[in-house]
Amino acid sequence: MLLSIAFFLLAAGGVLSSDCPEFCSCNSPHSVFCSNRRSSTVPTVPISTRHLYIFQNDIVTLAQDDFKDITELLSLDMSQNKLAEIPDRAFESLSRLKNLDLSANRITRISKDSFSGLIQLERLYLHGNLINYIQWEAFEDLEMLLELKLQGNHLTSLPSLIFPRLLLLDLSHNKIPTLEPSDLHTPHLEALKLSSLGLSSVDEDLIASLRNLHELDLSMNKLTKVPQALKQESLKGLTKLNLATNPLFKLNASDLQQLVALQELDLSGINLQGFPEGFFESFPKLSQLSVAENPFNCLCPLAWFPVWLKEKGVNLKRPEETRCHFPLVNAGKKLSALEHKDFACPLTTTKSTGSPVENTPAPQIPTTPSKTTHTNAIPPPPPPSDETFTSITDNPTFGSEPPFSTSATVVENESHLCPQNICLNGGTCFFDPNTQFTCLCLSGTAGQYCEIVRKSPEVPQPSATEALVVTSVMNDKLDAISSREVTSTSILLDLHRFIETRPNIRGIRLTYRNLSGPDRRPMILSLPTYYPEYTLRGLKPNCTYSVCASPLGESEEMGPCTEARTSPAITVEPLLNPENPMTKTLIAAHVVLAVVLALALVAGTIICVKKRRQENAGTESELGSADPEAMDMNGKVCLENGVKGTLLLKQPEADRCQTPQPPSLLQQNGSLDHEAPLMKGHCPSNNNLAPLKPSYF
């Protein structure tokens, strides 16, 4: 009796295990899971199946009768297969289907009847395919569609998308450089994603037609300025905007002031150096903000930003990648961690003027108009530092106020205004008589821009016993890596403590990234545990690097980290300055000398050749024509043609153009014998072989 009841319950509530296809799971009622079957065909499933999942198979094609018996099907997932096409009317029997996932296949085109019969379809996922063409009437029957995902394909154009109920459209990562208002007929669209299409502008009429838009993604395009389309009142309901990775470079306070309902804003990687003060006042509902990977100029005009983040409670995403690039004292520091004093804002002071004594009128000091007071007024210099005190006291004409005489000086200073906040650490900028700006530094600071902060007097060192106790306590608490030596291109890491506290780790995973450059992708290295010290090489000069260590293979979470800044690159000054008049004179003298030497060499060569020819002509006239038989095998000259067996030879003068020859005359019995040894260098012949065999090494 119990068995019959159980059989009845199984038959009424779900799919019988006997009807479940091989290598599939049918544990859930009306649901069949057939993942990783490694089969090229669609499995035969019970007719009561409503949810069919056959993803990660090797299905290459579909037949029209694959789904003809499962007319109750509501969801079909065929993602991550090998489909190259969708046969016409393959899903025609699935009139109740609401969700169809064909993502991550190899589909190249969508034809007119690919989705014929899917009159109830609400979600169609085609992302991650190779689609390069969609026929004009391919989506004609899909009037109930709510979501359409086409991202990650090879589309260059679109058919007219007419979806009266569509809420989500994702066209990202295609090659569609322009979108026209006629491309989209989606009056109720809430989310439009156009990332990485190659857009250089956004059509105003297209955005104006989307009055229900809540989310807009324009990241990774070619926008050089905020599109005019974003300044329309039709976007007052927009809650999420992404403009990341566009070459915008600058934002104005009026660019996004219409987006009063904005809650999430992404401005990462758009080459911003800062924001105009009050830029975010137009977004009272803003709760999520991302401004990572921007080269922020952390000077006084940006001092309000960290304060605003804390006061408004805005969540700054990716704070580790939101850092300063300038000035050097702040380079590499997290923007959100800076305090107001870190932005080197000038100190503002007021000075009261007493009433004139007796009847002497007070001197009239020229003033600038009130509307330019905040920008053009140069504050008085601060009290002199220790370095300048001596020089100031030596000059009796130098008073407590800067040189200031006539109104002409004011006009001149107005035409040569100091760069805003160029002097750091409270320094004051003013122009000297040569119209060159100078920074007067506060006590304890120095440098051209007051960028050097002097160290405070050294604290007396503790005794050796106290130092040993403090060191041992600190070492017990220390659980981090550290940098021992830093050069312009390398960082020497100390990993002793990290290895000692983890004696059983298999290895060390080092993760480091450049916090001062535009490319902040992490670099990962795997080290054995017998490297207690390791040097990171090939780094960039004058950059801040973050280095983290974690046990290899145990966890993907970052372990202890350290930060180190590489030193600036050493530049070698050239020995000769090309712009120096003396250098130009030396170069001209060397050129003339080289030309004279070349001419002398040519003239010497010509003289030697002429002289040799004359000597050869004189010798031939005295000896007659040369006879090859006049030489015997020993190289002696035959004197048969001479008178009485003797011949007085005229000796040529030493030829300075030839290699010196051995003595040529030997006096014997009143006659002269001429020795002329045969040298291979002077008597080349066809059998003149090299004395040594060639080397093969």
XYZ file of C-alpha atoms in Angstrom:
697
model
C 0.000 0.000 0.000
C 2.794 2.378 0.904
C 4.631 1.602 -2.336
C 1.588 2.415 -4.422
C 1.143 5.734 -2.624
C 4.802 6.625 -3.174
C 4.518 5.709 -6.848
C 1.463 7.909 -7.198
C 3.175 10.859 -5.533
C 6.231 10.570 -7.781
C 4.103 10.337 -10.901
C 2.032 13.367 -9.898
C 4.813 15.581 -8.577
C 7.717 15.172 -10.954
C 9.620 13.252 -13.556
C 10.147 9.558 -12.960
C 13.767 8.546 -12.663
C 13.217 5.888 -15.305
C 12.332 8.592 -17.873
C 15.433 10.673 -17.112
C 17.947 10.682 -19.995
C 21.350 9.098 -19.551
C 24.009 11.344 -17.960
C 21.282 13.802 -16.865
C 19.805 14.753 -13.504
C 16.056 14.917 -12.886
C 15.900 15.544 -9.139
C 13.849 18.760 -9.346
C 10.212 18.549 -10.450
C 9.762 19.286 -14.148
C 13.460 20.213 -14.470
C 16.149 18.291 -16.357
C 19.882 19.095 -16.054
C 22.163 17.664 -18.754
C 25.418 19.560 -18.424
C 28.794 18.214 -19.583
C 27.251 15.270 -21.475
C 29.773 15.586 -24.294
C 27.092 14.620 -26.781
C 26.347 16.248 -30.136
C 22.568 15.643 -29.997
C 19.687 17.031 -27.949
C 18.572 14.475 -25.319
C 15.035 13.080 -25.321
C 13.319 14.300 -22.152
C 9.871 13.671 -20.618
C 7.007 15.625 -22.144
C 6.227 17.199 -18.763
C 9.586 19.005 -18.675
C 9.280 22.743 -18.152
C 12.907 23.702 -17.543
C 15.610 22.113 -19.682
C 19.310 22.844 -19.122
C 21.663 21.321 -21.718
C 24.609 23.699 -21.433
C 28.289 22.761 -21.828
C 27.613 20.008 -24.351
C 28.985 19.444 -27.843
C 25.735 20.119 -29.728
C 26.610 21.305 -33.235
C 23.194 21.653 -34.880
C 19.445 21.459 -34.185
C 16.631 19.631 -35.930
C 13.036 20.805 -36.227
C 11.704 17.812 -34.257
C 14.119 18.109 -31.314
C 11.552 20.009 -29.218
C 8.244 19.051 -30.842
C 7.009 16.931 -27.884
C 7.890 19.249 -24.966
C 5.326 21.951 -25.628
C 5.107 22.857 -21.914
C 8.708 24.076 -21.872
C 9.210 27.472 -20.201
C 13.021 27.771 -20.017
C 15.694 26.422 -22.363
C 19.409 26.873 -21.693
C 21.680 25.789 -24.552
C 24.635 28.018 -23.739
C 28.280 26.961 -24.170
C 27.672 24.529 -27.009
C 28.996 24.516 -30.586
C 26.000 25.758 -32.531
C 27.055 27.495 -35.737
C 23.540 28.399 -36.866
C 19.895 28.315 -35.812
C 17.811 26.348 -38.313
C 14.592 28.020 -39.425
C 11.576 27.188 -37.232
C 13.678 25.046 -34.868
C 11.730 26.422 -31.860
C 8.332 26.742 -33.538
C 6.613 24.224 -31.208
C 7.724 26.083 -28.062
C 4.909 28.628 -28.025
C 5.006 28.905 -24.197
C 8.774 29.394 -23.924
C 9.729 32.492 -21.930
C 13.528 32.217 -21.494
C 15.983 31.167 -24.224
C 19.751 31.233 -23.622
C 21.979 30.599 -26.668
C 25.032 32.485 -25.401
C 28.662 31.371 -25.857
C 28.066 29.376 -29.037
C 29.444 29.912 -32.539
C 26.396 31.411 -34.222
C 27.297 33.757 -37.100
C 23.911 34.986 -38.399
C 20.267 35.308 -37.415
C 17.735 34.691 -40.172
C 14.106 35.714 -40.541
C 12.608 32.483 -39.120
C 15.235 31.666 -36.480
C 12.803 32.502 -33.648
C 9.538 31.843 -35.414
C 6.762 30.723 -33.061
C 8.239 32.143 -29.836
C 5.329 34.501 -29.262
C 5.649 34.404 -25.438
C 9.434 34.823 -25.255
C 10.539 37.384 -22.650
C 14.320 36.902 -22.407
C 16.662 36.175 -25.309
C 20.391 35.845 -24.636
C 22.686 35.766 -27.691
C 25.855 37.261 -26.208
C 29.304 35.782 -26.744
C 28.703 34.491 -30.284
C 30.135 35.421 -33.688
C 27.031 37.126 -35.049
C 27.822 39.584 -37.843
C 24.420 39.801 -39.541
C 20.822 39.930 -38.349
C 18.090 39.804 -40.974
C 15.661 42.693 -40.949
C 12.606 40.683 -39.743
C 14.421 38.293 -37.398
C 12.682 39.594 -34.243
C 9.278 40.194 -35.814
C 7.304 37.792 -33.569
C 8.988 38.766 -30.289
C 6.535 41.437 -29.149
C 6.632 40.249 -25.521
C 10.423 40.477 -25.228
C 11.719 42.173 -22.053
C 15.491 41.521 -22.269
C 17.774 41.217 -25.296
C 21.517 40.633 -24.893
C 23.720 40.931 -27.989
C 27.024 41.972 -26.412
C 30.305 40.421 -27.471
C 29.486 39.754 -31.139
C 30.759 41.101 -34.477
C 27.851 43.371 -35.358
C 28.543 46.487 -37.420
C 24.907 47.552 -37.872
C 21.478 46.768 -36.514
C 18.059 46.097 -37.976
C 15.253 48.268 -36.697
C 14.572 46.929 -33.191
C 10.848 47.271 -32.534
C 10.093 46.042 -29.023
C 7.167 47.821 -27.346
C 7.859 46.151 -23.946
C 11.667 45.849 -23.945
C 13.348 46.893 -20.686
C 17.011 45.837 -21.154
C 19.158 46.090 -24.296
C 22.876 45.270 -24.235
C 24.870 45.998 -27.423
C 28.284 46.326 -25.779
C 31.543 45.128 -27.341
C 30.448 45.237 -30.959
C 31.610 47.504 -33.790
C 28.684 49.893 -34.202
C 30.174 53.423 -34.421
C 26.817 55.214 -34.803
C 23.266 54.677 -33.584
C 20.341 56.440 -35.212
C 16.910 57.144 -33.678
C 15.395 54.779 -36.249
C 17.458 51.878 -34.868
C 15.561 51.709 -31.573
C 11.805 51.741 -31.105
C 11.785 50.892 -27.412
C 9.710 53.481 -25.563
C 9.833 51.640 -22.213
C 13.570 50.833 -22.195
C 15.098 51.102 -18.715
C 18.702 49.929 -19.248
C 20.817 50.639 -22.345
C 24.408 49.364 -22.466
C 26.596 50.751 -25.275
C 30.070 50.006 -23.928
C 32.993 49.638 -26.358
C 31.162 50.337 -29.617
C 33.545 53.008 -30.929
C 31.074 55.849 -30.376
C 32.448 59.358 -30.768
C 29.056 61.003 -30.151
C 25.570 60.138 -28.948
C 22.496 61.135 -30.916
C 20.317 63.569 -28.962
C 17.060 62.416 -30.562
C 17.860 58.804 -29.734
C 18.282 59.583 -26.032
C 15.275 61.928 -26.037
C 13.047 59.054 -27.179
C 14.056 56.944 -24.146
C 12.098 58.783 -21.456
C 11.992 55.778 -19.141
C 15.781 55.253 -19.091
C 17.272 54.431 -15.664
C 20.698 53.009 -16.569
C 23.085 54.131 -19.325
C 26.527 52.663 -19.994
C 28.777 54.619 -22.402
C 32.109 53.353 -21.113
C 35.145 52.454 -23.258
C 34.164 54.598 -26.237
C 35.816 57.594 -27.957
C 33.935 60.449 -26.325
C 36.161 63.517 -25.964
C 33.510 65.549 -24.151
C 30.316 64.874 -22.266
C 27.629 64.347 -24.943
C 25.037 67.048 -25.323
C 22.456 64.271 -25.183
C 23.124 63.920 -21.435
C 22.037 67.507 -20.798
C 18.387 66.868 -21.680
C 15.511 66.970 -19.244
C 14.363 63.565 -20.501
C 17.113 61.982 -18.364
C 15.835 63.284 -15.042
C 14.978 59.716 -14.099
C 18.486 58.332 -14.817
C 19.893 56.624 -11.709
C 23.075 54.973 -13.045
C 25.619 56.428 -15.514
C 28.950 54.969 -16.643
C 31.399 57.175 -18.589
C 34.554 55.265 -17.661
C 37.533 54.933 -20.030
C 36.686 57.781 -22.372
C 39.246 60.514 -23.220
C 37.196 63.289 -21.591
C 40.097 64.968 -19.710
C 37.814 67.630 -18.208
C 34.383 68.020 -16.633
C 32.356 71.198 -16.255
C 29.876 71.867 -13.492
C 27.033 72.115 -16.025
C 27.762 68.871 -17.878
C 25.520 66.591 -15.805
C 23.404 69.004 -13.813
C 20.150 67.614 -15.284
C 20.733 64.191 -13.732
C 19.116 65.024 -10.406
C 18.116 61.395 -9.659
C 21.598 59.954 -10.180
C 22.602 57.331 -7.594
C 25.640 55.629 -9.180
C 28.315 57.379 -11.257
C 31.468 55.880 -12.778
C 34.140 58.332 -14.015
C 37.127 55.973 -13.875
C 40.008 56.285 -16.307
C 38.943 59.497 -18.092
C 42.239 61.380 -17.419
C 40.780 63.751 -14.854
C 43.083 65.900 -12.734
C 40.282 67.111 -10.526
C 36.662 68.240 -10.251
C 35.273 71.764 -10.194
C 34.097 72.560 -6.694
C 30.373 71.971 -6.409
C 30.322 69.495 -9.301
C 28.440 66.889 -7.257
C 25.869 69.284 -5.790
C 23.488 68.394 -8.625
C 23.265 64.793 -7.393
C 21.628 64.822 -3.948
C 20.879 61.084 -4.155
C 24.376 59.973 -5.172
C 25.518 56.974 -3.088
C 28.087 55.121 -5.254
C 31.014 56.877 -6.964
C 34.012 55.496 -8.857
C 36.837 57.816 -9.971
C 39.717 55.319 -10.041
C 42.676 55.412 -12.449
C 42.713 59.197 -12.867
C 45.900 61.338 -12.530
C 44.614 63.577 -9.745
C 46.389 66.850 -8.986
C 46.158 66.844 -5.188
C 46.573 70.544 -4.517
C 44.328 73.040 -2.777
C 41.543 73.177 -5.433
C 40.788 69.498 -4.679
C 40.951 69.740 -0.887
C 37.132 69.795 -0.624
C 36.659 66.387 -2.219
C 37.645 64.016 0.666
C 35.668 66.211 3.060
C 32.615 66.006 0.815
C 32.886 62.202 0.627
C 32.766 61.903 4.414
C 30.057 64.478 4.961
C 27.694 63.032 2.336
C 28.453 59.395 3.163
C 29.185 58.550 -0.487
C 30.737 55.115 -1.034
C 33.953 55.557 -3.055
C 34.518 52.377 -5.057
C 38.039 51.120 -5.763
C 39.717 53.481 -3.259
C 43.036 51.629 -3.620
C 43.131 52.693 -7.274
C 42.112 56.300 -6.571
C 45.410 58.034 -5.866
C 47.283 61.278 -6.379
C 49.794 61.783 -9.173
C 50.952 65.313 -8.330
C 52.687 66.924 -6.478
C 55.553 64.667 -5.510
C 54.775 64.920 -1.793
C 51.347 63.362 -2.437
C 52.130 61.131 -5.414
C 50.866 57.598 -4.817
C 48.759 58.478 -1.770
C 45.095 57.486 -1.586
C 42.953 60.503 -2.335
C 40.257 59.579 0.180
C 42.836 59.297 3.012
C 44.243 62.815 2.633
C 43.355 65.565 5.069
C 42.855 69.229 4.294
C 46.387 70.138 5.433
C 47.871 67.689 2.911
C 46.677 69.807 -0.037
C 49.051 72.716 0.725
C 46.367 75.367 0.888
C 47.777 78.846 1.649
C 47.151 80.272 5.084
C 44.604 83.116 5.014
C 45.200 85.925 7.551
C 43.641 89.354 8.131
C 45.479 92.449 9.304
C 43.716 95.354 10.946
C 44.762 98.887 10.133
C 44.801 101.395 13.005
C 43.512 104.933 12.783
C 45.968 107.601 11.605
C 47.923 109.483 14.246
C 46.915 113.139 14.635
C 45.904 114.594 11.292
C 48.269 112.560 9.053
C 46.171 110.876 6.361
C 46.613 107.133 5.952
C 48.271 106.127 2.691
C 45.877 104.868 0.074
C 46.764 101.329 -0.992
C 45.477 100.402 -4.431
C 43.109 97.443 -4.336
C 41.709 95.141 -6.980
C 37.966 94.964 -7.662
C 35.961 92.754 -5.327
C 35.055 90.301 -8.077
C 38.735 89.395 -8.604
C 39.823 89.353 -4.968
C 39.756 85.567 -4.620
C 41.766 84.792 -7.727
C 44.173 87.647 -8.411
C 45.119 88.798 -4.920
C 48.577 87.661 -3.851
C 48.753 87.091 -0.086
C 51.594 88.672 1.913
C 54.660 86.517 2.474
C 54.849 84.394 5.629
C 57.447 84.970 8.350
C 60.979 84.400 7.025
C 62.557 80.997 7.451
C 65.870 80.294 9.165
C 67.702 80.272 5.832
C 66.532 83.705 4.747
C 66.766 85.462 8.124
C 70.411 86.481 7.702
C 69.977 87.866 4.218
C 66.892 89.795 5.277
C 68.538 91.467 8.233
C 71.569 92.425 6.154
C 69.365 94.480 3.836
C 68.054 97.501 5.772
C 65.507 98.358 3.113
C 63.689 95.032 3.435
C 60.668 95.433 5.698
C 57.958 93.153 6.979
C 55.816 93.784 3.924
C 56.709 92.769 0.329
C 57.991 95.485 -2.039
C 54.906 97.422 -2.960
C 55.050 100.984 -4.142
C 52.793 102.177 -6.908
C 49.683 101.094 -8.690
C 51.784 100.245 -11.743
C 53.182 97.347 -9.757
C 49.673 96.070 -9.143
C 48.863 96.169 -12.855
C 52.100 94.365 -13.669
C 51.404 91.658 -11.112
C 47.906 91.212 -12.478
C 49.348 90.533 -15.923
C 51.860 88.048 -14.470
C 49.822 86.054 -11.981
C 51.405 83.112 -10.176
C 50.125 79.668 -11.117
C 47.425 78.717 -8.690
C 48.807 77.024 -5.548
C 52.250 76.553 -7.094
C 53.937 76.999 -3.699
C 53.502 74.010 -1.397
C 53.393 73.597 2.386
C 52.041 77.094 3.021
C 54.555 78.930 0.843
C 53.621 82.265 -0.751
C 54.219 83.133 -4.398
C 55.094 86.612 -5.721
C 56.945 88.124 -8.688
C 60.376 89.686 -8.468
C 61.389 92.799 -10.501
C 62.334 90.502 -13.405
C 58.755 89.112 -13.502
C 59.992 85.734 -12.253
C 57.852 84.136 -9.570
C 59.458 83.154 -6.279
C 58.160 81.089 -3.375
C 58.710 82.364 0.154
C 58.770 79.237 2.330
C 57.660 78.835 5.907
C 60.124 77.806 8.576
C 60.997 74.146 8.261
C 60.447 73.994 4.485
C 62.735 74.669 1.539
C 63.097 74.151 -2.202
C 62.008 76.052 -5.280
C 58.354 75.266 -4.547
C 58.755 74.728 -0.751
C 58.371 71.027 -1.444
C 61.154 69.922 0.951
C 60.099 69.472 4.558
C 62.984 69.481 6.976
C 63.212 66.667 9.456
C 62.650 67.529 13.102
C 65.628 67.333 15.462
C 66.680 63.795 16.145
C 65.342 62.246 19.327
C 68.043 60.899 21.659
C 68.675 57.260 20.914
C 67.819 54.719 23.636
C 70.452 52.544 25.172
C 71.413 49.222 23.662
C 69.381 47.272 26.256
C 66.264 49.398 25.677
C 66.652 49.136 21.911
C 66.919 45.341 22.142
C 63.747 45.126 24.227
C 61.794 47.430 21.900
C 63.042 45.577 18.819
C 62.048 42.190 20.191
C 58.561 43.446 21.065
C 58.109 44.997 17.621
C 59.329 41.861 15.871
C 56.834 39.748 17.769
C 54.013 41.987 16.552
C 55.339 42.477 13.041
C 53.593 40.364 10.423
C 54.334 42.126 7.166
C 56.853 42.342 4.387
C 59.098 45.362 4.089
C 61.377 47.012 1.563
C 65.027 47.154 2.551
C 66.604 48.902 -0.405
C 65.029 50.926 -3.200
C 66.638 52.186 -6.399
C 65.166 53.888 -9.449
C 64.242 50.543 -11.048
C 64.231 47.938 -8.258
C 62.896 47.190 -4.772
C 64.609 44.727 -2.405
C 61.951 42.961 -0.318
C 62.534 41.457 3.126
C 60.409 38.302 3.504
C 62.088 36.833 6.589
C 59.253 37.571 8.980
C 56.596 36.420 6.520
C 58.313 33.029 6.093
C 59.069 32.578 9.816
C 55.424 33.028 10.811
C 54.280 30.529 8.165
C 56.698 27.597 8.354
C 54.443 25.174 6.457
C 53.684 27.220 3.318
C 54.539 25.719 -0.064
C 55.587 29.013 -1.617
C 54.999 32.745 -1.745
C 52.752 34.627 -4.172
C 53.913 38.218 -4.693
C 51.445 40.682 -6.177
C 52.680 44.156 -7.074
C 51.279 47.077 -9.032
C 52.296 50.595 -9.973
C 50.097 53.054 -8.091
C 51.489 56.125 -9.886
C 50.928 55.152 -13.512
C 47.889 54.686 -15.752
C 48.463 50.935 -15.993
C 47.702 49.497 -12.557
C 47.148 45.886 -13.497
C 48.606 43.568 -10.848
C 51.714 41.545 -11.647
C 51.941 38.156 -9.911
C 55.106 36.189 -9.125
C 55.507 32.785 -7.448
C 58.569 32.329 -5.229
C 59.961 29.382 -3.255
C 60.313 29.735 0.492
C 64.109 29.736 0.344
C 64.025 33.314 -0.991
C 63.859 35.360 2.244
C 64.942 38.345 0.184
C 63.798 39.056 -3.335
C 64.440 41.984 -5.667
C 61.700 43.281 -7.953
C 63.409 44.588 -11.055
C 62.420 46.413 -14.211
C 60.334 48.986 -12.337
C 59.690 52.550 -13.424
C 61.522 55.443 -11.745
C 59.779 57.886 -9.429
C 56.708 55.680 -8.924
C 54.924 54.260 -5.882
C 54.522 50.481 -5.882
C 52.266 48.370 -3.680
C 53.612 44.876 -2.949
C 51.559 42.171 -1.201
C 52.481 38.626 -0.192
C 50.263 35.627 0.452
C 50.784 31.854 0.822
C 50.921 30.162 -2.568
C 47.879 28.019 -3.350
C 46.083 28.522 -0.041
C 43.953 31.609 -0.568
C 43.369 34.239 -3.223
C 43.091 36.979 -0.584
C 45.917 39.463 -0.255
C 48.218 39.064 2.722
C 50.426 41.733 4.296
C 51.393 44.593 1.999
C 53.993 47.319 1.838
C 54.481 50.404 -0.285
C 57.768 51.734 -1.641
C 58.632 54.548 -3.988
C 61.402 54.183 -6.533
C 63.869 57.037 -6.719
C 63.959 59.420 -9.704
C 66.088 58.417 -12.673
C 69.611 59.835 -12.707
C 70.156 62.118 -15.675
C 73.659 62.810 -16.947
C 74.266 66.330 -18.155
C 75.917 66.503 -21.599
C 79.560 67.577 -21.614
C 78.969 70.037 -24.416
C 75.972 72.275 -24.705
C 75.001 72.579 -28.399
C 73.575 76.029 -27.770
C 76.837 77.395 -26.292
C 78.746 79.685 -28.730
C 82.072 78.135 -27.649
C 80.720 74.675 -28.473
C 79.667 75.842 -31.935
C 83.175 77.290 -32.523
C 84.864 74.027 -31.493
C 82.612 72.000 -33.770
C 83.391 74.296 -36.740
C 87.156 74.054 -36.025
C 86.995 70.249 -35.945
C 85.150 70.201 -39.255
C 87.775 72.449 -40.923
C 90.621 70.346 -39.517
C 89.036 67.153 -40.808
C 88.678 68.665 -44.306
C 92.370 69.817 -44.327
C 93.593 66.378 -43.268
C 91.503 64.716 -45.949
C 92.914 67.035 -48.644
C 96.483 66.444 -47.413
C 95.985 62.694 -47.563
C 94.676 62.868 -51.128
C 97.561 65.143 -52.231
C 100.167 62.842 -50.621
C 98.718 59.823 -52.387
C 98.831 61.577 -55.789
C 102.474 62.667 -55.281
C 103.553 59.135 -54.305
C 101.851 57.613 -57.349
C 103.488 60.134 -59.749
C 106.911 59.647 -58.213
C 106.699 55.870 -58.461
C 105.696 56.056 -62.126
C 108.703 58.313 -62.907
C 111.147 55.950 -61.187
C 109.719 52.940 -63.034
C 110.102 54.759 -66.359
C 113.768 55.596 -65.619
C 114.627 52.016 -64.678
C 113.082 50.599 -67.862
C 115.071 53.029 -70.012
C 118.382 51.824 -68.518
C 117.706 48.073 -68.313
C 115.501 47.549 -71.302
C 112.401 45.465 -71.281
C 112.006 42.882 -68.558
C 112.610 39.274 -69.654
C 111.034 36.547 -67.540
C 113.982 34.289 -68.354
C 116.374 36.739 -66.753
C 115.448 35.208 -63.403
C 116.762 31.802 -62.448
C 115.119 29.548 -59.887
C 117.127 31.052 -57.052
C 115.944 34.529 -57.903
C 119.374 35.915 -59.111
C 119.471 38.402 -61.946
C 121.126 37.052 -65.126
C 123.777 39.435 -66.480
C 124.338 37.838 -69.892
C 123.304 41.011 -71.681
C 125.750 43.080 -69.718
C 129.178 44.260 -70.893
C 131.917 41.799 -69.837
C 129.461 40.148 -67.546
C 128.970 43.216 -65.428
C 126.245 45.804 -65.249
C 126.141 48.823 -63.058
C 122.586 49.045 -61.682
C 121.103 52.379 -60.853
C 119.647 52.085 -57.396
C 116.288 53.781 -56.935
C 115.776 56.002 -53.955
C 113.971 54.565 -51.000
C 110.292 54.486 -51.747
C 108.471 55.779 -48.757
C 105.197 54.390 -50.090
C 106.391 50.715 -50.038
C 107.475 48.287 -47.384
C 111.275 48.450 -46.783
C 113.171 45.809 -48.818
C 116.302 43.893 -47.717
C 119.720 45.100 -48.959
C 119.976 44.556 -52.713
C 123.733 44.846 -53.468
C 126.574 42.484 -52.540
C 130.181 43.355 -53.718
C 132.018 40.243 -54.989
C 135.324 40.276 -57.054
C 134.740 43.706 -58.463
C 131.318 42.837 -59.757
C 127.831 43.417 -58.361
C 125.288 40.655 -57.752
C 121.671 41.693 -57.191
C 119.732 39.463 -54.762
C 115.940 39.674 -55.285
C 114.193 36.990 -53.232
C 110.759 35.951 -54.491
C 108.078 37.039 -51.953
C 104.544 35.819 -52.336
C 103.250 39.166 -51.318
C 105.034 40.854 -54.268
C 104.789 38.082 -56.887
C 101.245 36.769 -56.870
C 100.524 33.739 -59.038
C 97.696 31.265 -59.599
C 99.262 28.716 -57.258
C 99.796 31.183 -54.467
C 98.140 29.177 -51.631
C 97.747 30.207 -48.059
C 100.428 28.765 -45.802
C 97.871 27.581 -43.205
C 94.695 25.544 -43.519
C 91.461 27.410 -42.781
C 90.086 27.113 -39.279
C 86.569 25.812 -38.653
C 86.350 27.286 -35.182
